[in-house]
Coordinates of C-alpha atoms in Angstrom, one line a residue:
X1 CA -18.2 -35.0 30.1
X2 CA -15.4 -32.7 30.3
X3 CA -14.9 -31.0 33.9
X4 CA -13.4 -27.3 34.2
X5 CA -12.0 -26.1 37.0
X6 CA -12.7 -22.1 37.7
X7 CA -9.5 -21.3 36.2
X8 CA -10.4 -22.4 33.0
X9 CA -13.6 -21.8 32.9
X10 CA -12.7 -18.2 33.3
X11 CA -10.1 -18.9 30.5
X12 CA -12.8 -20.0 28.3
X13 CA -15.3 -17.2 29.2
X14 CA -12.2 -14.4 28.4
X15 CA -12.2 -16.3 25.4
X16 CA -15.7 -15.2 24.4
X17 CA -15.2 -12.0 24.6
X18 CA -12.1 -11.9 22.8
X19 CA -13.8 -13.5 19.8
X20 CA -16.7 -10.3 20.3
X21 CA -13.6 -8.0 20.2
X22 CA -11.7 -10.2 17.1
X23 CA -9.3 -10.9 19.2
X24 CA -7.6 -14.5 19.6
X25 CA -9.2 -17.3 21.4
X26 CA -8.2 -19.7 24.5
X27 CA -9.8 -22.2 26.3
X28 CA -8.1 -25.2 28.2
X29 CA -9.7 -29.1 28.5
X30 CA -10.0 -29.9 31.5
X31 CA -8.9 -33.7 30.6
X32 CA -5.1 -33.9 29.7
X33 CA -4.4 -35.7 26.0
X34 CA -1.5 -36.9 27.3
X35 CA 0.5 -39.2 30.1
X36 CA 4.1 -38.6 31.0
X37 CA 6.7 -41.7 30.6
X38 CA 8.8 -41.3 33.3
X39 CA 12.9 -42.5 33.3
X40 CA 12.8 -42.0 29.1
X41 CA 15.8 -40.6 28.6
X42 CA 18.7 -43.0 29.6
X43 CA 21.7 -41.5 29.9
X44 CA 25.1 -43.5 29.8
X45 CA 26.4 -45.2 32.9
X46 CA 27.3 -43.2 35.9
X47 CA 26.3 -39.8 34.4
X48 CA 23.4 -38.0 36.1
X49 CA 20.8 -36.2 34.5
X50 CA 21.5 -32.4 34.8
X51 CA 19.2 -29.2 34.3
X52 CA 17.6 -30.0 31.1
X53 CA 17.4 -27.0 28.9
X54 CA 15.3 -26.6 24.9
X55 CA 14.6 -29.7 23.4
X56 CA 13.8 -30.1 19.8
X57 CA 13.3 -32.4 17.3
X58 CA 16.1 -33.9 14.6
X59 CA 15.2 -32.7 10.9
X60 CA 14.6 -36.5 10.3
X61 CA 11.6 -37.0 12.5
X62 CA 13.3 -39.7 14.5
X63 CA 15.8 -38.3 17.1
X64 CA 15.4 -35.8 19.9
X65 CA 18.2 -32.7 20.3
X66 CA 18.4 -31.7 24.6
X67 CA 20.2 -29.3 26.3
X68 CA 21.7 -31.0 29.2
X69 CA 23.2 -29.2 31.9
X70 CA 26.8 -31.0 32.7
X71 CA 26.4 -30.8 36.7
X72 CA 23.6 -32.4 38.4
X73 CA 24.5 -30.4 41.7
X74 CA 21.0 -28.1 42.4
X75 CA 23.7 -25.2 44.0
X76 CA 25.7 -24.4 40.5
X77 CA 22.2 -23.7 38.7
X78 CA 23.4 -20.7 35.6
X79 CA 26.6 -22.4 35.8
X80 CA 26.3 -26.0 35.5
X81 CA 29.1 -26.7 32.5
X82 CA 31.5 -23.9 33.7
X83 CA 33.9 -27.1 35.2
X84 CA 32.6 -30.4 33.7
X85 CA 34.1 -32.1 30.9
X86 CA 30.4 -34.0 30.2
X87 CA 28.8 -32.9 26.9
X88 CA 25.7 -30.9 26.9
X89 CA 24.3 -31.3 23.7
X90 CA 22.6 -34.7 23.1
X91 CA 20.8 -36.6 21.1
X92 CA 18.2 -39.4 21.7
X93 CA 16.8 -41.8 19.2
X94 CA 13.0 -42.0 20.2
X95 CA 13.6 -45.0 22.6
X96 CA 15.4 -42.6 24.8
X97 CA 18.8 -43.6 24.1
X98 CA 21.8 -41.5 23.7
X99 CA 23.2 -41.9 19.7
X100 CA 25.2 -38.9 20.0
X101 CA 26.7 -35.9 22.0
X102 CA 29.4 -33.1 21.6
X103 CA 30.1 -29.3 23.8
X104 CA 32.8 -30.5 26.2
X105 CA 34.1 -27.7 27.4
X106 CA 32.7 -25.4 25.3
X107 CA 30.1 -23.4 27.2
X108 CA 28.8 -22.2 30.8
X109 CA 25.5 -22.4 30.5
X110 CA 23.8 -23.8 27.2
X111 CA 20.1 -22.9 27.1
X112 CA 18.7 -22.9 23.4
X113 CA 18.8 -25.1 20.2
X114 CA 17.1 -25.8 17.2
X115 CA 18.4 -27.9 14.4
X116 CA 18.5 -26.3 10.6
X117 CA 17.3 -28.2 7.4
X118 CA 20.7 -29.6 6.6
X119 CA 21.1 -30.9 10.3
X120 CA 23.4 -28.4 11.9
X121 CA 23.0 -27.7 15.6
X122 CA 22.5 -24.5 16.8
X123 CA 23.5 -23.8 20.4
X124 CA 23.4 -20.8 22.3
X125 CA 25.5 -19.8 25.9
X126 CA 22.8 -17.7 27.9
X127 CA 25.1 -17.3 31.2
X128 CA 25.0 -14.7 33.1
X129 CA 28.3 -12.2 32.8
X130 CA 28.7 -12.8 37.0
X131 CA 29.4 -16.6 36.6
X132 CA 32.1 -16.5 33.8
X133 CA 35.4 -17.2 35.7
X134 CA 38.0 -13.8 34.8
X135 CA 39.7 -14.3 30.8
X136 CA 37.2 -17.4 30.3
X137 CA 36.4 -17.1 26.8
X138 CA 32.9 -19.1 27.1
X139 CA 29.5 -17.2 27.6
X140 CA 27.6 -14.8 25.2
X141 CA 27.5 -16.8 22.0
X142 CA 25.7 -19.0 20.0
X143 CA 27.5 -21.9 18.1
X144 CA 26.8 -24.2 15.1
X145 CA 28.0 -27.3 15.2
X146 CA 27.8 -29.9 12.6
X147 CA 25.5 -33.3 13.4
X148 CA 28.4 -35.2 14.7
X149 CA 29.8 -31.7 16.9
X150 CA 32.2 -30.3 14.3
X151 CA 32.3 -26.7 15.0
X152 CA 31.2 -24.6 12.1
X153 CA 30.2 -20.9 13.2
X154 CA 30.5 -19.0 15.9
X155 CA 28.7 -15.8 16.7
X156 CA 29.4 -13.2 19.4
X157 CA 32.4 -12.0 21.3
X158 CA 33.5 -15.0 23.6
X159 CA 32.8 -14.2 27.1
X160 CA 31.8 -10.6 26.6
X161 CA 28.5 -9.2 26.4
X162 CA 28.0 -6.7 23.9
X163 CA 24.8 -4.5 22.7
X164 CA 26.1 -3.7 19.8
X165 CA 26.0 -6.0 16.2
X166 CA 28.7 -8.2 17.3
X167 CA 27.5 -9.0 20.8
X168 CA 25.3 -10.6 22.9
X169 CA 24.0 -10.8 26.5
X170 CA 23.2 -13.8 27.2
X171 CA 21.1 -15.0 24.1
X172 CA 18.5 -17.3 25.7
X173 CA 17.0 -19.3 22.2
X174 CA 17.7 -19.7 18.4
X175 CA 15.8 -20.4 15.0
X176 CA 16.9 -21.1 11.7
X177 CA 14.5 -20.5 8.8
X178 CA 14.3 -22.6 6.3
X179 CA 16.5 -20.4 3.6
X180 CA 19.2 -20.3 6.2
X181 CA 18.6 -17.3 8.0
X182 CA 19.2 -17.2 11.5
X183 CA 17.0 -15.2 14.3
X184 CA 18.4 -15.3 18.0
X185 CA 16.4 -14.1 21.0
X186 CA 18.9 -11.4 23.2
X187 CA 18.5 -12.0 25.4
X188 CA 17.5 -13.8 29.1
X189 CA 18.1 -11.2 30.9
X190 CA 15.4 -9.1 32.2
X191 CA 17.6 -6.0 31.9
X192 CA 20.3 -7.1 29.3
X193 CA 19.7 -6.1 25.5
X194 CA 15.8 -7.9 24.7
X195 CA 15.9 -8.2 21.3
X196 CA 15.9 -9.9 18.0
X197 CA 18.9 -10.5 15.9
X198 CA 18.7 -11.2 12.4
X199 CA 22.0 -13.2 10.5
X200 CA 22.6 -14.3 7.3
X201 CA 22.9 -18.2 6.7
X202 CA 26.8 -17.4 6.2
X203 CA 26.7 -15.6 9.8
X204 CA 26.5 -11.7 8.7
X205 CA 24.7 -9.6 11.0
X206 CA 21.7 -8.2 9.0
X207 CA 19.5 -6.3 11.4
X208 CA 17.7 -6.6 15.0
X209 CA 14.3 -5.2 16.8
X210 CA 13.5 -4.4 20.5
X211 CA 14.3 -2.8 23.3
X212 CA 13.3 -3.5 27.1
X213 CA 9.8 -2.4 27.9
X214 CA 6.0 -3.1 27.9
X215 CA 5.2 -1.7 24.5
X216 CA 5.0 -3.8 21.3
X217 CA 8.3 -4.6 20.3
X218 CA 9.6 -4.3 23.8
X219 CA 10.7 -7.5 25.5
X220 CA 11.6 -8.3 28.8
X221 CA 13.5 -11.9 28.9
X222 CA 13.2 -13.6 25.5
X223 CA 13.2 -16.6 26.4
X224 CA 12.1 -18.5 23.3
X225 CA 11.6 -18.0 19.4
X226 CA 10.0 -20.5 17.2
X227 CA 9.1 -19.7 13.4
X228 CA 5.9 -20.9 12.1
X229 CA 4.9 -22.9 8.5
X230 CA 3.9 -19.2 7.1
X231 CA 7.5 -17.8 8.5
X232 CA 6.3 -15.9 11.4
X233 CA 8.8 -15.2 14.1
X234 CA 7.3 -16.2 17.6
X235 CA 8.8 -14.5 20.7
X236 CA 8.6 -16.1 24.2
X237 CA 8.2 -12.4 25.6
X238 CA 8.3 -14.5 29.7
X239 CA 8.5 -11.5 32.0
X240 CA 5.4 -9.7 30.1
X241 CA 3.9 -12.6 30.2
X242 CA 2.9 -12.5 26.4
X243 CA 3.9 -13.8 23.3
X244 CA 4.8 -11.5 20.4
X245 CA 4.5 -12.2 16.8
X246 CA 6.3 -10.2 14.2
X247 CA 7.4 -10.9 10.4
X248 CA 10.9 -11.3 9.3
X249 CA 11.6 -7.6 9.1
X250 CA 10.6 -6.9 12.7
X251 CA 6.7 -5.7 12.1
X252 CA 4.8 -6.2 15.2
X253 CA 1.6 -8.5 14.0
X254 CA 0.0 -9.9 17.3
X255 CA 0.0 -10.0 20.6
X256 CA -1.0 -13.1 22.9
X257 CA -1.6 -13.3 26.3
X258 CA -3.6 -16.8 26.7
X259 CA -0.6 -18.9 26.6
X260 CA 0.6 -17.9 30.3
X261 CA 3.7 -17.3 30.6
X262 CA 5.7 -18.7 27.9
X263 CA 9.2 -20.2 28.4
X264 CA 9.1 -22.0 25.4
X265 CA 7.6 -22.1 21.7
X266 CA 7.1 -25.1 19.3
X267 CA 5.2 -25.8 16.0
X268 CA 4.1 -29.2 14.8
X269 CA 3.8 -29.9 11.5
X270 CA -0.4 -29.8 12.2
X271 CA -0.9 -26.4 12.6
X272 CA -0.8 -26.5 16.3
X273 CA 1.5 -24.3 18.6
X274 CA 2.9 -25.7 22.0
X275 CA 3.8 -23.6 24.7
X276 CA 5.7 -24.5 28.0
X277 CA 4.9 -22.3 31.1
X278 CA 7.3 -23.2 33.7
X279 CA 7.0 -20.3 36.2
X280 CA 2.9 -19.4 36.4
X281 CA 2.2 -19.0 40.2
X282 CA 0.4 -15.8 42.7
X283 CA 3.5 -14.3 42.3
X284 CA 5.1 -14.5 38.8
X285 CA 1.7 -14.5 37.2
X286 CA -0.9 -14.8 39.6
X287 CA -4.6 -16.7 38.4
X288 CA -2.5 -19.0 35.6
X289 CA -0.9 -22.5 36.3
X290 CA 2.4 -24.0 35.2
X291 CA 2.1 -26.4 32.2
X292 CA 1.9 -27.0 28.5
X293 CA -0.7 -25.3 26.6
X294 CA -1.5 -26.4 23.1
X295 CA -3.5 -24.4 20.6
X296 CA -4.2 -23.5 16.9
X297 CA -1.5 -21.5 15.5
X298 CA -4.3 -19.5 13.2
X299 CA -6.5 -18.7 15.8
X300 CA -4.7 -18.8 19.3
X301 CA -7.5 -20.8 20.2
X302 CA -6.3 -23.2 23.3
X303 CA -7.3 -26.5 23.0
X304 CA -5.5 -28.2 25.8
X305 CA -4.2 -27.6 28.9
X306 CA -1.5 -30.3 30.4
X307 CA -1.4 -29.1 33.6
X308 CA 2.2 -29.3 35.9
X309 CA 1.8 -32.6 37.4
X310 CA 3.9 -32.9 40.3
X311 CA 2.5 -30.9 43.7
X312 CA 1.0 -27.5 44.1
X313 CA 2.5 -25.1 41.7
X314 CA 2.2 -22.3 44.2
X315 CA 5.0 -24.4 45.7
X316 CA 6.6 -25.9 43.1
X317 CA 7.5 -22.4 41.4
X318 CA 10.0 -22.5 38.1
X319 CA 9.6 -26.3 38.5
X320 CA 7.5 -26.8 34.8
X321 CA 9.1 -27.8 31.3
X322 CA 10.9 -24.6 30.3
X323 CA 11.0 -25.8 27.1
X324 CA 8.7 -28.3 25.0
X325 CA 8.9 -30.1 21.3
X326 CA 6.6 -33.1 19.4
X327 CA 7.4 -35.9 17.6
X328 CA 5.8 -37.5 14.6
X329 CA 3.9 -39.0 16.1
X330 CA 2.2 -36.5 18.9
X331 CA 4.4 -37.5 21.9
X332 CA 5.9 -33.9 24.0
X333 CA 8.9 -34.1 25.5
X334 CA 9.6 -31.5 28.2
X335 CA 12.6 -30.1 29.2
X336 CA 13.1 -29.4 33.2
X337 CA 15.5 -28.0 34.1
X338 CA 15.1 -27.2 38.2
X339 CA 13.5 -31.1 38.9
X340 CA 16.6 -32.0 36.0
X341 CA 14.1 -34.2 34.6
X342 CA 13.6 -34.6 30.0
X343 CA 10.0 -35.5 30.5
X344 CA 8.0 -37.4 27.7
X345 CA 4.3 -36.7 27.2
X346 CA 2.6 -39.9 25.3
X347 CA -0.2 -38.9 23.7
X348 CA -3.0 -41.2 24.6
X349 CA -6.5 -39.3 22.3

């Protein structure tokens, strides 16, 4: 027998009346599918695991891509690679072992990735214009980087934010579509430039949507963007708490509000959507709870619910996987990036 806490059996009564109104569904099981595997990531001798940023799956099913912030210090959080010489982006074979790594030195504050179908690396810098050092030339870009770290692309003006087609402010999370083209969420600042930019596969600026605001269309902090199998863009709207849904021109299709507050967005290849929540709590977004919801990407109907395990989240603010992505085989790995922990999920039913 299942058991619901009132939370979600509110969830799953606002669900009814969404489906009277035609509007999407969301529930939450009240027994988690999965149990976390703690210590999986093993990092090489004497480094420490950092603030852990997106994490995504390699295009061959068998490798997890992490964003790992250089410093493991809790006082240089938004700044952790400004001074290291560790690299940030690494990959894990599904054992948990690092098989390769690359970024020295080349950003402040890596937040997003995703991985295209030839196996670049995408990588974008989301710091904050008041932590990059005077004539630093890191911040406000996104890079591609071949799979062993060879620099390929760069887009944005190095360490100046711009709202114009060239620039960025502080562009928070990337996707590449399947034909090449690249969308970039702009950014994760509340009050910086939220929207969507549109590139070619050969890095030409083609067009972007938004603007802050509450309205459809209007973001504040883009966190995430995710494209599903049928090519819809998927935007981790966080400080609206809301996820918009547009096509590849910028149309407005949906709106969703039963996944929390999203941080981040992925798609399995099952028709399923997951969708970290790491800040939930009276304040940010009172009546939800940090976690990972999981639902049906057709529908928005939420099957699960894997609640934030570790202490009361009304304490534990910001503390959740900011970012979440599935292997072949069903397992979630979360990225942390305040406990600085690359959490794996096992999926047990």
């Amino acid at each position: 027998m299942s058991v619901r806490s009132p939370s979600a059996l509110f969830t799953a009564l606002l669900g009814i009346a969404l489906l009277a109104a035609g509007g999407p569904l969301s529930a939450q099981s009240g027994r988690s599918p999965y149990r976390t595997v703690d210590d999986w990531a093993q990092l090489p001798d004497g480094r420490e695991m950092g603030a852990v940023g997106k994490v995504t799956i390699d295009t061959d099913g068998e490798h997890v891509w992490a964003v790992i912030r250089c410093d493991a210090g809790g006082d240089r959080f938004g700044s952790e690679c400004r001074d290291s010489e560790l690299d940030p982006v690494v990959k894990f074979d599904l054992d948990g072992k690092v098989v390769e790594s690359f970024g020295s030195g080349m950003f402040i504050w890596p937040h997003g990735i995703d991985v295209d179908a030839d196996g670049n690396v995408w990588v974008t810098d989301a710091v904050s214009s008041v932590n990059i050092p005077e004539g630093d030339t890191r911040g406000h870009q996104v890079i591609k980087f071949s799979p062993t770290g060879e620099v390929l692309m760069k887009l944005g003006t190095p360490g100046v934010a711009g709202s114009g087609p060239d620039g960025f402010n502080s562009p928070a999370d990337v996707v590449v579509a399947p034909d090449g083209t690249v969308f970039i969420a702009d950014g994760h600042n509340a009050t910086g430039n939220n929207r969507v930019k549109k590139y070619s596969s050969a890095g030409d600026f083609i067009m972007s949507w938004g603007q802050t605001g509450y309205a459809p269309g209007e973001f504040r902090a883009l966190h995430a963007i995710d494209m599903d199998a049928s090519g819809r863009i998927f935007v981790g709207d966080r400080s609206n708490n809301r996820i918009q849904i547009f096509d590849q021109q910028g149309t407005h299709l949906a709106t969703w509000t039963q996944f929390g507050r999203p941080s981040g967005i992925f798609f399995d290849g099952n028709g399923q959507i997951f969708v970290a929540d790491s800040e939930s709590d009276d304040i940010e977004n009172p009546g939800w709870e940090m976690g990972i919801r999981i639902g049906n990407v057709e529908t928005g109907w939420v099957t699960d619910f894997v609640i934030y395990p570790w202490g009361d989240p009304r304490d534990r603010a910001g503390n959740g996987a900011e970012f979440v992505a599935v292997d072949r085989d069903g397992n979630m790995y979360g990225g942390e990036p305040r406990p600085r922990k690359l959490q794996k999920y096992m999926k047990v039913r």
